[in-house]
PDB file of C-alpha atoms in Angstrom:
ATOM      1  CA  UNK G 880      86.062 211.861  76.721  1.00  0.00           C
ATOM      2  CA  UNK G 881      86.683 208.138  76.940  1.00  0.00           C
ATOM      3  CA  UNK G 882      82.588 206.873  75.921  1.00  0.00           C
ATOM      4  CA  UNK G 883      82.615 203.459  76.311  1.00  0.00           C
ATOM      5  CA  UNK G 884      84.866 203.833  80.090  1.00  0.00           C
ATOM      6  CA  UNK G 885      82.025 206.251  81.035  1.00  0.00           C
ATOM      7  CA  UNK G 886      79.107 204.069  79.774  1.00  0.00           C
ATOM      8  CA  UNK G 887      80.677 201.220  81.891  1.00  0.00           C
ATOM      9  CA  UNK G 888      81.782 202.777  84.537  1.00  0.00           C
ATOM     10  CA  UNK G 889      78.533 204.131  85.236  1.00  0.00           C
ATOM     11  CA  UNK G 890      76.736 201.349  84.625  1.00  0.00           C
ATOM     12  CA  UNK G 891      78.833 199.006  87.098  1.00  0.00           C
ATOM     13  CA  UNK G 892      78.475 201.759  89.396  1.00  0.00           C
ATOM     14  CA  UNK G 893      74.600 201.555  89.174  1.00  0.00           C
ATOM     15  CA  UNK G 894      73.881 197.981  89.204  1.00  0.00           C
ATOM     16  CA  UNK G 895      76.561 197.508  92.378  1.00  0.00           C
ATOM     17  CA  UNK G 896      74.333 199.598  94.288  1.00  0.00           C
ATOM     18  CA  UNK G 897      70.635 198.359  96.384  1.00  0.00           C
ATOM     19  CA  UNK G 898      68.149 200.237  97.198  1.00  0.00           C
ATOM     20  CA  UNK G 899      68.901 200.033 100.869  1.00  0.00           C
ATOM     21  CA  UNK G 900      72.293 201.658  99.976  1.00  0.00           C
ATOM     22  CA  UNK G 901      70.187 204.725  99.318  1.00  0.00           C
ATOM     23  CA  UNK G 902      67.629 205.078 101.692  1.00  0.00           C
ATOM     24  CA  UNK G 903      65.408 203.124  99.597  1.00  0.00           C
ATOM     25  CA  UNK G 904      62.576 200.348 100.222  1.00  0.00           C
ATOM     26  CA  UNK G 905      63.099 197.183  97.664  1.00  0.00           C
ATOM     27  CA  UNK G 906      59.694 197.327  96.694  1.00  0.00           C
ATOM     28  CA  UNK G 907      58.661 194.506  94.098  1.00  0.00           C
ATOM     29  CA  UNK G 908      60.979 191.963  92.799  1.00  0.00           C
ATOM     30  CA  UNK G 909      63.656 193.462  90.416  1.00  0.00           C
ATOM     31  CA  UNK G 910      64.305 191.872  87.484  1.00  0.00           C
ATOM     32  CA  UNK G 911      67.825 193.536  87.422  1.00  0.00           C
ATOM     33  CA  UNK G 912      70.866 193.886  90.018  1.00  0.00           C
ATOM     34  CA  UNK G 913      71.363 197.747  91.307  1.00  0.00           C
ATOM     35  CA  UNK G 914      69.221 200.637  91.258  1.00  0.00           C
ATOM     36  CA  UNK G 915      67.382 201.159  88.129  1.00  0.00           C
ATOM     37  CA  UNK G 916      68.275 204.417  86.006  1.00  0.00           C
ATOM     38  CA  UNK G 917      65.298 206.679  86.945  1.00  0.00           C
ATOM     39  CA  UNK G 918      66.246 206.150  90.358  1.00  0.00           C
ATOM     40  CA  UNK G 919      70.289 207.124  90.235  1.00  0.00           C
ATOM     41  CA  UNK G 920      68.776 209.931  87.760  1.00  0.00           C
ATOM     42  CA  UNK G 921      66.593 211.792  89.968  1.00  0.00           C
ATOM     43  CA  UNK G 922      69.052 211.251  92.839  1.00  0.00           C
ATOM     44  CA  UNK G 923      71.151 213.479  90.535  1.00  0.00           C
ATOM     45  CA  UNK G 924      68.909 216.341  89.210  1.00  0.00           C
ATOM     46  CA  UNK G 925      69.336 215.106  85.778  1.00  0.00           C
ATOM     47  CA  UNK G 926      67.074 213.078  82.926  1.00  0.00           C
ATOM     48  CA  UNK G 927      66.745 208.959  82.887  1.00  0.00           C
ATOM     49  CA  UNK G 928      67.180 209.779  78.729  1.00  0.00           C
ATOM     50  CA  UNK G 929      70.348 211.580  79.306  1.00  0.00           C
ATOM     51  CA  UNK G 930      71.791 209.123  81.726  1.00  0.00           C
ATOM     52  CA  UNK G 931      70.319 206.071  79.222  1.00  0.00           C
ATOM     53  CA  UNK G 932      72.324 208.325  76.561  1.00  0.00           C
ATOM     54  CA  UNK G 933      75.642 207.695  78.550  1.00  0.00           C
ATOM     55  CA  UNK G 934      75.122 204.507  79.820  1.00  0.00           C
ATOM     56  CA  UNK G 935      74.400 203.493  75.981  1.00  0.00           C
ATOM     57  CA  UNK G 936      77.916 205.783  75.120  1.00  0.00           C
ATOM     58  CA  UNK G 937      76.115 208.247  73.691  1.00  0.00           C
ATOM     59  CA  UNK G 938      75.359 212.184  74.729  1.00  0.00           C
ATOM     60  CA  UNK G 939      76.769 214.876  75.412  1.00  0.00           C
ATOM     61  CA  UNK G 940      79.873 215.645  77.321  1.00  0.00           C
ATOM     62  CA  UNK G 941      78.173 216.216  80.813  1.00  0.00           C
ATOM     63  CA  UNK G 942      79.173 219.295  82.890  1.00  0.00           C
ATOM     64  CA  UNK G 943      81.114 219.151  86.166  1.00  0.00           C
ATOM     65  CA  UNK G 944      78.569 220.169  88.307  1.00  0.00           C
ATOM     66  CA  UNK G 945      75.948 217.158  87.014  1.00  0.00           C
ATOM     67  CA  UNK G 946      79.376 214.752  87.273  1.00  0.00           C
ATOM     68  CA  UNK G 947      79.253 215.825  90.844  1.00  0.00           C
ATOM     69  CA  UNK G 948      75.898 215.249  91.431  1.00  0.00           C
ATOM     70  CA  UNK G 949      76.322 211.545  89.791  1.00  0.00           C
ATOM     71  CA  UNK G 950      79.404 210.959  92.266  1.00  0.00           C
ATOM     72  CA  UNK G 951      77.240 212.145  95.249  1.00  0.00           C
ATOM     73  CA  UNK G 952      74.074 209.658  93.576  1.00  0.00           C
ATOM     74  CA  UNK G 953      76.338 207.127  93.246  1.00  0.00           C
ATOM     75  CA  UNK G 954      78.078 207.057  96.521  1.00  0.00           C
ATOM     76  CA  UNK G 955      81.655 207.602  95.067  1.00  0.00           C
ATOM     77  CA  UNK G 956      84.494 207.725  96.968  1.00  0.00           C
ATOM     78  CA  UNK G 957      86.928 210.264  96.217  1.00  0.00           C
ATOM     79  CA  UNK G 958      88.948 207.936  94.191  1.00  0.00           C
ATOM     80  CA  UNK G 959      86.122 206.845  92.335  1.00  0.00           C
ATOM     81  CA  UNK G 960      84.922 210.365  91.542  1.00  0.00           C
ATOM     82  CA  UNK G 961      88.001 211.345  90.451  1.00  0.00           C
ATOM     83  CA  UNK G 962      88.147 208.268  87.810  1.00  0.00           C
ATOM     84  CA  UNK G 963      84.703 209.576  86.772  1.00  0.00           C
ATOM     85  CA  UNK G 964      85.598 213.071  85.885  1.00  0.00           C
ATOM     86  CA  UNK G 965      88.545 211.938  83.843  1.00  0.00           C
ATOM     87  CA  UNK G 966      86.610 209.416  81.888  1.00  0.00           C
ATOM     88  CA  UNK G 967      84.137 212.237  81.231  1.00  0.00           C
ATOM     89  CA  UNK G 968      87.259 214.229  79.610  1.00  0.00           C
ATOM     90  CA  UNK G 969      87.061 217.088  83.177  1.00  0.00           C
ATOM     91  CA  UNK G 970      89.923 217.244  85.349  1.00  0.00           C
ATOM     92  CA  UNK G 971      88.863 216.503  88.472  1.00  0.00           C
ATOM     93  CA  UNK G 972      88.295 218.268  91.605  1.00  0.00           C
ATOM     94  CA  UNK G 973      91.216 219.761  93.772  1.00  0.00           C
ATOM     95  CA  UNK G 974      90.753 217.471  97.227  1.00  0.00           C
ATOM     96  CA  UNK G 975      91.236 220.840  99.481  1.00  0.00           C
ATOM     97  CA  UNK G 976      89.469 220.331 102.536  1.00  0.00           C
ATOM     98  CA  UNK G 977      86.154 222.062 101.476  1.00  0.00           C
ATOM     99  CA  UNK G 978      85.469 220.293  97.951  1.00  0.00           C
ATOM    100  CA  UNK G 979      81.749 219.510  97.729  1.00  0.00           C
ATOM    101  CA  UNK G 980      82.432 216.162  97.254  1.00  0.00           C
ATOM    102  CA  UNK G 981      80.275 214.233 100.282  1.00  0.00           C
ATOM    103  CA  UNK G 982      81.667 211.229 101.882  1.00  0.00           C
ATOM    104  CA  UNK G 983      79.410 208.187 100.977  1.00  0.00           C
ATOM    105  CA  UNK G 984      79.335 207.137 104.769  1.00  0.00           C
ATOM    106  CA  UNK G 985      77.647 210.980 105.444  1.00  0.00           C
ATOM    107  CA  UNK G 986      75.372 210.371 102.157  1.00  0.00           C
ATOM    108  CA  UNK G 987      74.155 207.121 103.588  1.00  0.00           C
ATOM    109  CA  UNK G 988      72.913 208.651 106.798  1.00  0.00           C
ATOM    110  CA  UNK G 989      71.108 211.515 105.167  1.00  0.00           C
ATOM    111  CA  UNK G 990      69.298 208.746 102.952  1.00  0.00           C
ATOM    112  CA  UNK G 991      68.344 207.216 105.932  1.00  0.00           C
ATOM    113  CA  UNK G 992      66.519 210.784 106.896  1.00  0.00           C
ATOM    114  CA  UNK G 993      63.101 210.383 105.362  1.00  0.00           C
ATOM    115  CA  UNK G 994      61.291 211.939 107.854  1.00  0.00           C
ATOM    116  CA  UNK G 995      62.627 215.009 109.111  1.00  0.00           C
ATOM    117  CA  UNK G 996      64.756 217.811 107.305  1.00  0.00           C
ATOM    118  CA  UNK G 997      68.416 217.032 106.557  1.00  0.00           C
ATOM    119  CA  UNK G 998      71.151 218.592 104.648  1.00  0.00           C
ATOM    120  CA  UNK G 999      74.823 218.801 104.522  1.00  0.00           C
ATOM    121  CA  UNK G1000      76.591 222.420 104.468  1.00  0.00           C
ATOM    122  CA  UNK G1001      80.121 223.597 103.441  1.00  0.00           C
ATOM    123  CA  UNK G1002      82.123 225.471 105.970  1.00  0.00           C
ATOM    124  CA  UNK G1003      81.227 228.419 103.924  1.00  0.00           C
ATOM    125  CA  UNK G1004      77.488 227.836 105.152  1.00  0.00           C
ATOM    126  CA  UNK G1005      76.764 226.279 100.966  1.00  0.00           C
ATOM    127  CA  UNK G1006      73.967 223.332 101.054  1.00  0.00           C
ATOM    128  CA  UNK G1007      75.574 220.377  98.997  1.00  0.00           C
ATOM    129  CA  UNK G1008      72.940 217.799  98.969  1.00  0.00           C
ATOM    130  CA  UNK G1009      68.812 218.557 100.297  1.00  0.00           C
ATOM    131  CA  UNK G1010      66.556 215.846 101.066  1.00  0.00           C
ATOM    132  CA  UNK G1011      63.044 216.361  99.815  1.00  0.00           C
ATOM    133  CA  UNK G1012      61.954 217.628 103.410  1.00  0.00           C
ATOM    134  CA  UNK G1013      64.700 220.052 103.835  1.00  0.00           C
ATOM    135  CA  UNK G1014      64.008 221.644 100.442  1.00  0.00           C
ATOM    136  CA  UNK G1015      60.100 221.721 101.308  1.00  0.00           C
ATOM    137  CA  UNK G1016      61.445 223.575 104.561  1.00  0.00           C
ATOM    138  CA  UNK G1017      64.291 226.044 103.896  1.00  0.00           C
ATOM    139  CA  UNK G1018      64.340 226.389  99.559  1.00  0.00           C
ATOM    140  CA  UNK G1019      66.076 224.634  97.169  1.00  0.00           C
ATOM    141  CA  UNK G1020      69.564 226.247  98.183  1.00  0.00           C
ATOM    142  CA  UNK G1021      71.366 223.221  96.263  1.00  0.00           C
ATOM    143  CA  UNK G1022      70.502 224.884  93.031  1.00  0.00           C
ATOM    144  CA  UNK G1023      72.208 227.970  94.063  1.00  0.00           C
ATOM    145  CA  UNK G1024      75.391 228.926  92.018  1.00  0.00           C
ATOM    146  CA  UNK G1025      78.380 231.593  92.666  1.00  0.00           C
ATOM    147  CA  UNK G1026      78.711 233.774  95.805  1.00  0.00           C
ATOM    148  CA  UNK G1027      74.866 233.295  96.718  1.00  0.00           C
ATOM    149  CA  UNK G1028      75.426 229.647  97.780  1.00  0.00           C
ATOM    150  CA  UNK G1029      76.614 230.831 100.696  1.00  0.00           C
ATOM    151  CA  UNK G1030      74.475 231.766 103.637  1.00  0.00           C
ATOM    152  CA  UNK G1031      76.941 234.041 105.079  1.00  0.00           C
ATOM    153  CA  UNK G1032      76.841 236.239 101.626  1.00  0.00           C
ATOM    154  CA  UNK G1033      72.841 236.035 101.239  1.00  0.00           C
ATOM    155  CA  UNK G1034      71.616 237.200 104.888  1.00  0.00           C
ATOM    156  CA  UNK G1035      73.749 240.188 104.357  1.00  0.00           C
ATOM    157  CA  UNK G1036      73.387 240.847 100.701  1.00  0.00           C
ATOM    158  CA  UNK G1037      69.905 239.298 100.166  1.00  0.00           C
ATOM    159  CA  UNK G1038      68.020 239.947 103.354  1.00  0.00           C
ATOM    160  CA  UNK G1039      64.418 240.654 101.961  1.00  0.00           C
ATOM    161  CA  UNK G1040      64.658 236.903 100.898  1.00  0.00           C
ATOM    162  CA  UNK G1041      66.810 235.330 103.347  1.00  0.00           C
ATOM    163  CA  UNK G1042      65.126 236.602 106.469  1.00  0.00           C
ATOM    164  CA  UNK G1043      61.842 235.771 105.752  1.00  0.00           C
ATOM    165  CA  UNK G1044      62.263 232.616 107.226  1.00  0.00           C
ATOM    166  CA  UNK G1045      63.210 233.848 110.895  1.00  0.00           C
ATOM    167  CA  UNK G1046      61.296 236.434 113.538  1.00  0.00           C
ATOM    168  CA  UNK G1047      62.494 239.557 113.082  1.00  0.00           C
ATOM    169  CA  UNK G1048      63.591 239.658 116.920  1.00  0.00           C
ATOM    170  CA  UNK G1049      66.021 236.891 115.659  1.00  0.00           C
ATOM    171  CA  UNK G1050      67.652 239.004 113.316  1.00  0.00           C
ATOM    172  CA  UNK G1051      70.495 240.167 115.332  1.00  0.00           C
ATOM    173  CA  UNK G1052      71.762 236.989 116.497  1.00  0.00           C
ATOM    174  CA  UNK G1053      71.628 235.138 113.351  1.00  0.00           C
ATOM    175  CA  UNK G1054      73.725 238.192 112.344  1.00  0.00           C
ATOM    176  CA  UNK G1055      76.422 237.940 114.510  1.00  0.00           C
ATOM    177  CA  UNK G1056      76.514 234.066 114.401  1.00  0.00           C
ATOM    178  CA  UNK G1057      76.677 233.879 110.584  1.00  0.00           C
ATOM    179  CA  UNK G1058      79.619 236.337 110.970  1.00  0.00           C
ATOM    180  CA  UNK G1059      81.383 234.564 113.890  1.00  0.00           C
ATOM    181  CA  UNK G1060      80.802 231.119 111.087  1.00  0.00           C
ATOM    182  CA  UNK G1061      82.504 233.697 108.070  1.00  0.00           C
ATOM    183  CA  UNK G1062      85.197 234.721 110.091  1.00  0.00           C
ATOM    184  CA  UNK G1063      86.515 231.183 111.263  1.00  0.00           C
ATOM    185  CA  UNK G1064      85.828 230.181 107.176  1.00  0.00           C
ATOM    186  CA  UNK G1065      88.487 233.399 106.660  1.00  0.00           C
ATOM    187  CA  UNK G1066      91.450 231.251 108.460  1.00  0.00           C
ATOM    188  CA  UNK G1067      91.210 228.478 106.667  1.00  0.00           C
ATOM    189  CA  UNK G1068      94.120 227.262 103.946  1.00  0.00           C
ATOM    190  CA  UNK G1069      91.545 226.337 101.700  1.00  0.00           C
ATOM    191  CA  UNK G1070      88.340 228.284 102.432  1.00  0.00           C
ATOM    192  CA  UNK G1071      89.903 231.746 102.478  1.00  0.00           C
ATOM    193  CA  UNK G1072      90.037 232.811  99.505  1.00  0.00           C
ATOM    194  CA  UNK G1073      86.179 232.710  98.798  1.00  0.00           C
ATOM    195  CA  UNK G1074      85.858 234.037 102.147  1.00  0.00           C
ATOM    196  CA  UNK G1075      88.006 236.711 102.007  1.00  0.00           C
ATOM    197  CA  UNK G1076      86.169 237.600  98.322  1.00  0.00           C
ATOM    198  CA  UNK G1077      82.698 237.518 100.484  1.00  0.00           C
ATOM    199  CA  UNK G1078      84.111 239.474 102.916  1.00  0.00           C
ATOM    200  CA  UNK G1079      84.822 242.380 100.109  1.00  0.00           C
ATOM    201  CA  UNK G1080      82.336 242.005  98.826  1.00  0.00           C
ATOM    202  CA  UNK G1081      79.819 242.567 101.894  1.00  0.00           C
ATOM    203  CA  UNK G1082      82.003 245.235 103.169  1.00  0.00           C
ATOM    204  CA  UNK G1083      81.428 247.228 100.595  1.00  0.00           C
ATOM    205  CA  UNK G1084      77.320 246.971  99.785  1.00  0.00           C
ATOM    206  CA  UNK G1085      76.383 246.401 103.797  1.00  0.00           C
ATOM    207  CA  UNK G1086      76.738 248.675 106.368  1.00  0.00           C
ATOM    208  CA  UNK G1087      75.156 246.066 108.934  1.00  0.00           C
ATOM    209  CA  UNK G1088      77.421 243.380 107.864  1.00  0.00           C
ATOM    210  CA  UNK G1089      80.697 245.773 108.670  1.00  0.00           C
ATOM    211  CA  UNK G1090      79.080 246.625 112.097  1.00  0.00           C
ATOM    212  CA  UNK G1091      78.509 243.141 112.785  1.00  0.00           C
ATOM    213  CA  UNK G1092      82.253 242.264 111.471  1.00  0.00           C
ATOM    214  CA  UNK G1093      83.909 244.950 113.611  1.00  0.00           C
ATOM    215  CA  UNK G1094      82.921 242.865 116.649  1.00  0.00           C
ATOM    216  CA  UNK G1095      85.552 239.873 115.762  1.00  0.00           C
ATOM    217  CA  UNK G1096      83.697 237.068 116.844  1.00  0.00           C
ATOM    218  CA  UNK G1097      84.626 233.986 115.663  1.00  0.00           C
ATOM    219  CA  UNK G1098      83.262 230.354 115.718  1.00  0.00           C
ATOM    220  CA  UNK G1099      80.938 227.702 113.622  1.00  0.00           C
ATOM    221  CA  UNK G1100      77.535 228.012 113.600  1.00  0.00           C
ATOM    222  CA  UNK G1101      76.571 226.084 117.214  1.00  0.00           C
ATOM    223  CA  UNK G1102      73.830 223.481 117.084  1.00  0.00           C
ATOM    224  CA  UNK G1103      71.077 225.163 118.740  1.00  0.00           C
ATOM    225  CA  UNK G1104      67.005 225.838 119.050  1.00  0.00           C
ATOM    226  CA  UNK G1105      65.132 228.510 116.464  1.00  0.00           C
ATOM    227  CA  UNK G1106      62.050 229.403 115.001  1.00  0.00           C
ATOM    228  CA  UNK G1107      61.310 228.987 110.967  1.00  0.00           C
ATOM    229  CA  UNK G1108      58.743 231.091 109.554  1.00  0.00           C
ATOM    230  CA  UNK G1109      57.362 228.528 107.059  1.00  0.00           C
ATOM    231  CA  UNK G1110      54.887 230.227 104.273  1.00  0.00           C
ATOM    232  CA  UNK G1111      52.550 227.427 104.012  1.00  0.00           C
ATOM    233  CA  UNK G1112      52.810 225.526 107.172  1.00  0.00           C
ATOM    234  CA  UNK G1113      53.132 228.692 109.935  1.00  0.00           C
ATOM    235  CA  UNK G1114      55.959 229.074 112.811  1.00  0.00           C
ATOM    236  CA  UNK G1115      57.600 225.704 113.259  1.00  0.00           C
ATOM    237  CA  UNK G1116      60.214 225.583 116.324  1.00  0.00           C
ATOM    238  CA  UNK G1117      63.108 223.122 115.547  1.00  0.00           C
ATOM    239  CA  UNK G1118      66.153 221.974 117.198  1.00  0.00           C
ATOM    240  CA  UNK G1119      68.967 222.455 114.474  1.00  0.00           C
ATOM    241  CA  UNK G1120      71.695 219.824 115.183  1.00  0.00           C
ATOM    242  CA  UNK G1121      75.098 220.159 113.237  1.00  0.00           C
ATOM    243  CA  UNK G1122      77.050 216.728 113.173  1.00  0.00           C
ATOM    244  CA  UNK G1123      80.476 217.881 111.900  1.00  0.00           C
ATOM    245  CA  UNK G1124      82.835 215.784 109.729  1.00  0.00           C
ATOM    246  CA  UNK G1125      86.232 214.945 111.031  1.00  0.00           C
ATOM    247  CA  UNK G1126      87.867 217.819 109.035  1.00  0.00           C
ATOM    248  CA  UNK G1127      84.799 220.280 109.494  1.00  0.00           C
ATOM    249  CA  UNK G1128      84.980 221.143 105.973  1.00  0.00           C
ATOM    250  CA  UNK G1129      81.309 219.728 105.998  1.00  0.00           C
ATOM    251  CA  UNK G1130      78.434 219.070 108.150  1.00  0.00           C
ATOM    252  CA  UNK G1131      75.144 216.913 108.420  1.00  0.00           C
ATOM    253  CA  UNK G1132      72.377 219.968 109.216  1.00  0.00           C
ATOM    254  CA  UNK G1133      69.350 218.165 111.194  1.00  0.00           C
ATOM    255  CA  UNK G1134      66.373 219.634 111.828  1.00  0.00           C
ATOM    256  CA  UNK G1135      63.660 218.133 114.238  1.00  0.00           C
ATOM    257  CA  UNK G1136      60.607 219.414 115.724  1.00  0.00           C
ATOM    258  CA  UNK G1137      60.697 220.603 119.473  1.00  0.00           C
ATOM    259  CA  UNK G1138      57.168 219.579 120.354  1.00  0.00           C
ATOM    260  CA  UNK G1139      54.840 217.512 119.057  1.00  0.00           C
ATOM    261  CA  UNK G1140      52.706 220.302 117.339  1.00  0.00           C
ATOM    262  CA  UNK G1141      56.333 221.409 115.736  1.00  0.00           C
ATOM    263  CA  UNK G1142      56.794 217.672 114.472  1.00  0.00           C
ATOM    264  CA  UNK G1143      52.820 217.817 113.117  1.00  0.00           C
ATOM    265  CA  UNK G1144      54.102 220.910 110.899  1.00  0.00           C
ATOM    266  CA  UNK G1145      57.519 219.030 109.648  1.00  0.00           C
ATOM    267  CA  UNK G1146      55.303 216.480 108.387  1.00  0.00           C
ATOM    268  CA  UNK G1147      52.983 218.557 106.284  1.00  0.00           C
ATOM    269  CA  UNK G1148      56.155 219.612 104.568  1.00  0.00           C
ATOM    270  CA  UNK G1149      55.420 216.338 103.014  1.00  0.00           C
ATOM    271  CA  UNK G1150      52.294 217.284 101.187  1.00  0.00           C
ATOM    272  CA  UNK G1151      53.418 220.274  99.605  1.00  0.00           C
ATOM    273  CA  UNK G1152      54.273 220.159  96.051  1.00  0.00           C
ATOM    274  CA  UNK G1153      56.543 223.033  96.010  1.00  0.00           C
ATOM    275  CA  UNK G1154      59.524 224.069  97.988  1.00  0.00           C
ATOM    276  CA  UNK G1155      59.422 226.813  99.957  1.00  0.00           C
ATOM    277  CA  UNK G1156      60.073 229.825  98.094  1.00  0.00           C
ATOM    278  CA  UNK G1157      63.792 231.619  97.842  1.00  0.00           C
TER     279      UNK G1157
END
């Protein structure tokens, strides 16, 4: 772990970014250039001490996953994050089509999202990167690790949770669609393996899941209109727009109210202090 390349690194990283670069106001006259610590801190999940710790070559050897999460706060290129993870000592990520590494230009759009629920999903249905409103409306599905990041594994394996957010006369159809989304995942060079392994895996614990597979459809999830059963704010109708990238390893998830009573409920996600539950 090169110490004083991290420190620096991250530091020049920080004070190269503005607020606006985020999806942030300016507020008050800065005293210093860049985004100050707590803000690139809680952009990445992790402490202002423990970044101050690195920044002032000092700490621990941080993980992979929070190295990610600085790339993604930091709006790193791939280049970039790769420097980052060797300076941290980590090899870094294989660029296969699906890494969860977000292009900054997709970052910068979802920063840009303050007011209605955003995130951006893997082709293996895996949330990346939440704003605050999407997290308020569908969980914190960020924080999920290992096969459960995936959609595709949790409405088959998990469906007491994962169905509690959708009518039960929806059921089917998100069924079939999230299978159609798994099998397309299943052809790709660098997706199939964990697909195939969620595949096995759901063939042998769900009897509805190798119904719904025997049917062979195949195709991403479509952009299209559904109803959320939200625990604190009630049924909110949204439009849910997927804006693919040019590989369509990833995409930017949108979700927007269909009438104004629907938008009313998005914005009480606001107000809530927790997310919804998972």
């Amino acid at each position: 772990m090169d110490r004083p390349g991290l420190a620096d690194f991250l530091r020049t990283r920080r004070e190269g970014l503005t607020p606006g670069d985020v999806g942030l106001s300016d507020g008050p006259r800065r005293r210093t250039p860049g985004l100050r610590r707590e803000e690139v801190a809680a952009r990445a999940g992790m402490s202002t001490d423990y970044l101050s710790r690195l920044e002032q070559r000092r700490g621990p050897q941080p993980s992979e996953q929070l190295l990610g999460a600085l790339a993604r706060a930091l709006h790193l290129d791939l280049d970039a994050r790769d420097h980052l993870f060797r300076l941290a000592g980590h090899r870094p990520p294989p660029r296969g089509h699906r890494a969860d590494h977000v292009p900054p230009a997709v970052l910068r759009v979802l920063d840009r999202l303050e007011d209605t629920p955003a995130m951006v999903v893997t082709d293996l249905a895996e949330a990346v990167v939440q704003n605050r409103l999407a997290v308020a409306l569908v969980g914190d599905e960020a924080a999920m690790t290992g096969v459960r990041r995936s959609q595709y594994y949790r409405w088959f394996a998990e469906p007491a949770t994962e169905r509690a957010l959708y009518p039960p006369r929806d059921h089917a159809a998100q069924s079939r669609t999230l299978a159609a989304g798994l099998r397309t995942a299943l052809t790709s060079e660098s997706s199939g393996t964990q697909a195939r392994a969620i595949v096995e895996r759901l063939t042998a614990t769900s009897p509805e899941f190798v119904e719904v597979w025997a049917a062979h459809e195949v195709g991403r999830p479509p952009s299209r209109r559904k109803t959320l059963l939200h625990p604190h704010v009630g049924a909110v109708e949204v439009d849910c727009q997927f804006l693919y990238t040019e590989n369509a390893a990833q995409a930017l998830l949108v979700f927007t109210g269909v009438g104004a009573a629907d938008a009313d409920r998005l914005r009480l996600l606001d107000s809530l202090d927790a997310p919804a539950p998972r």
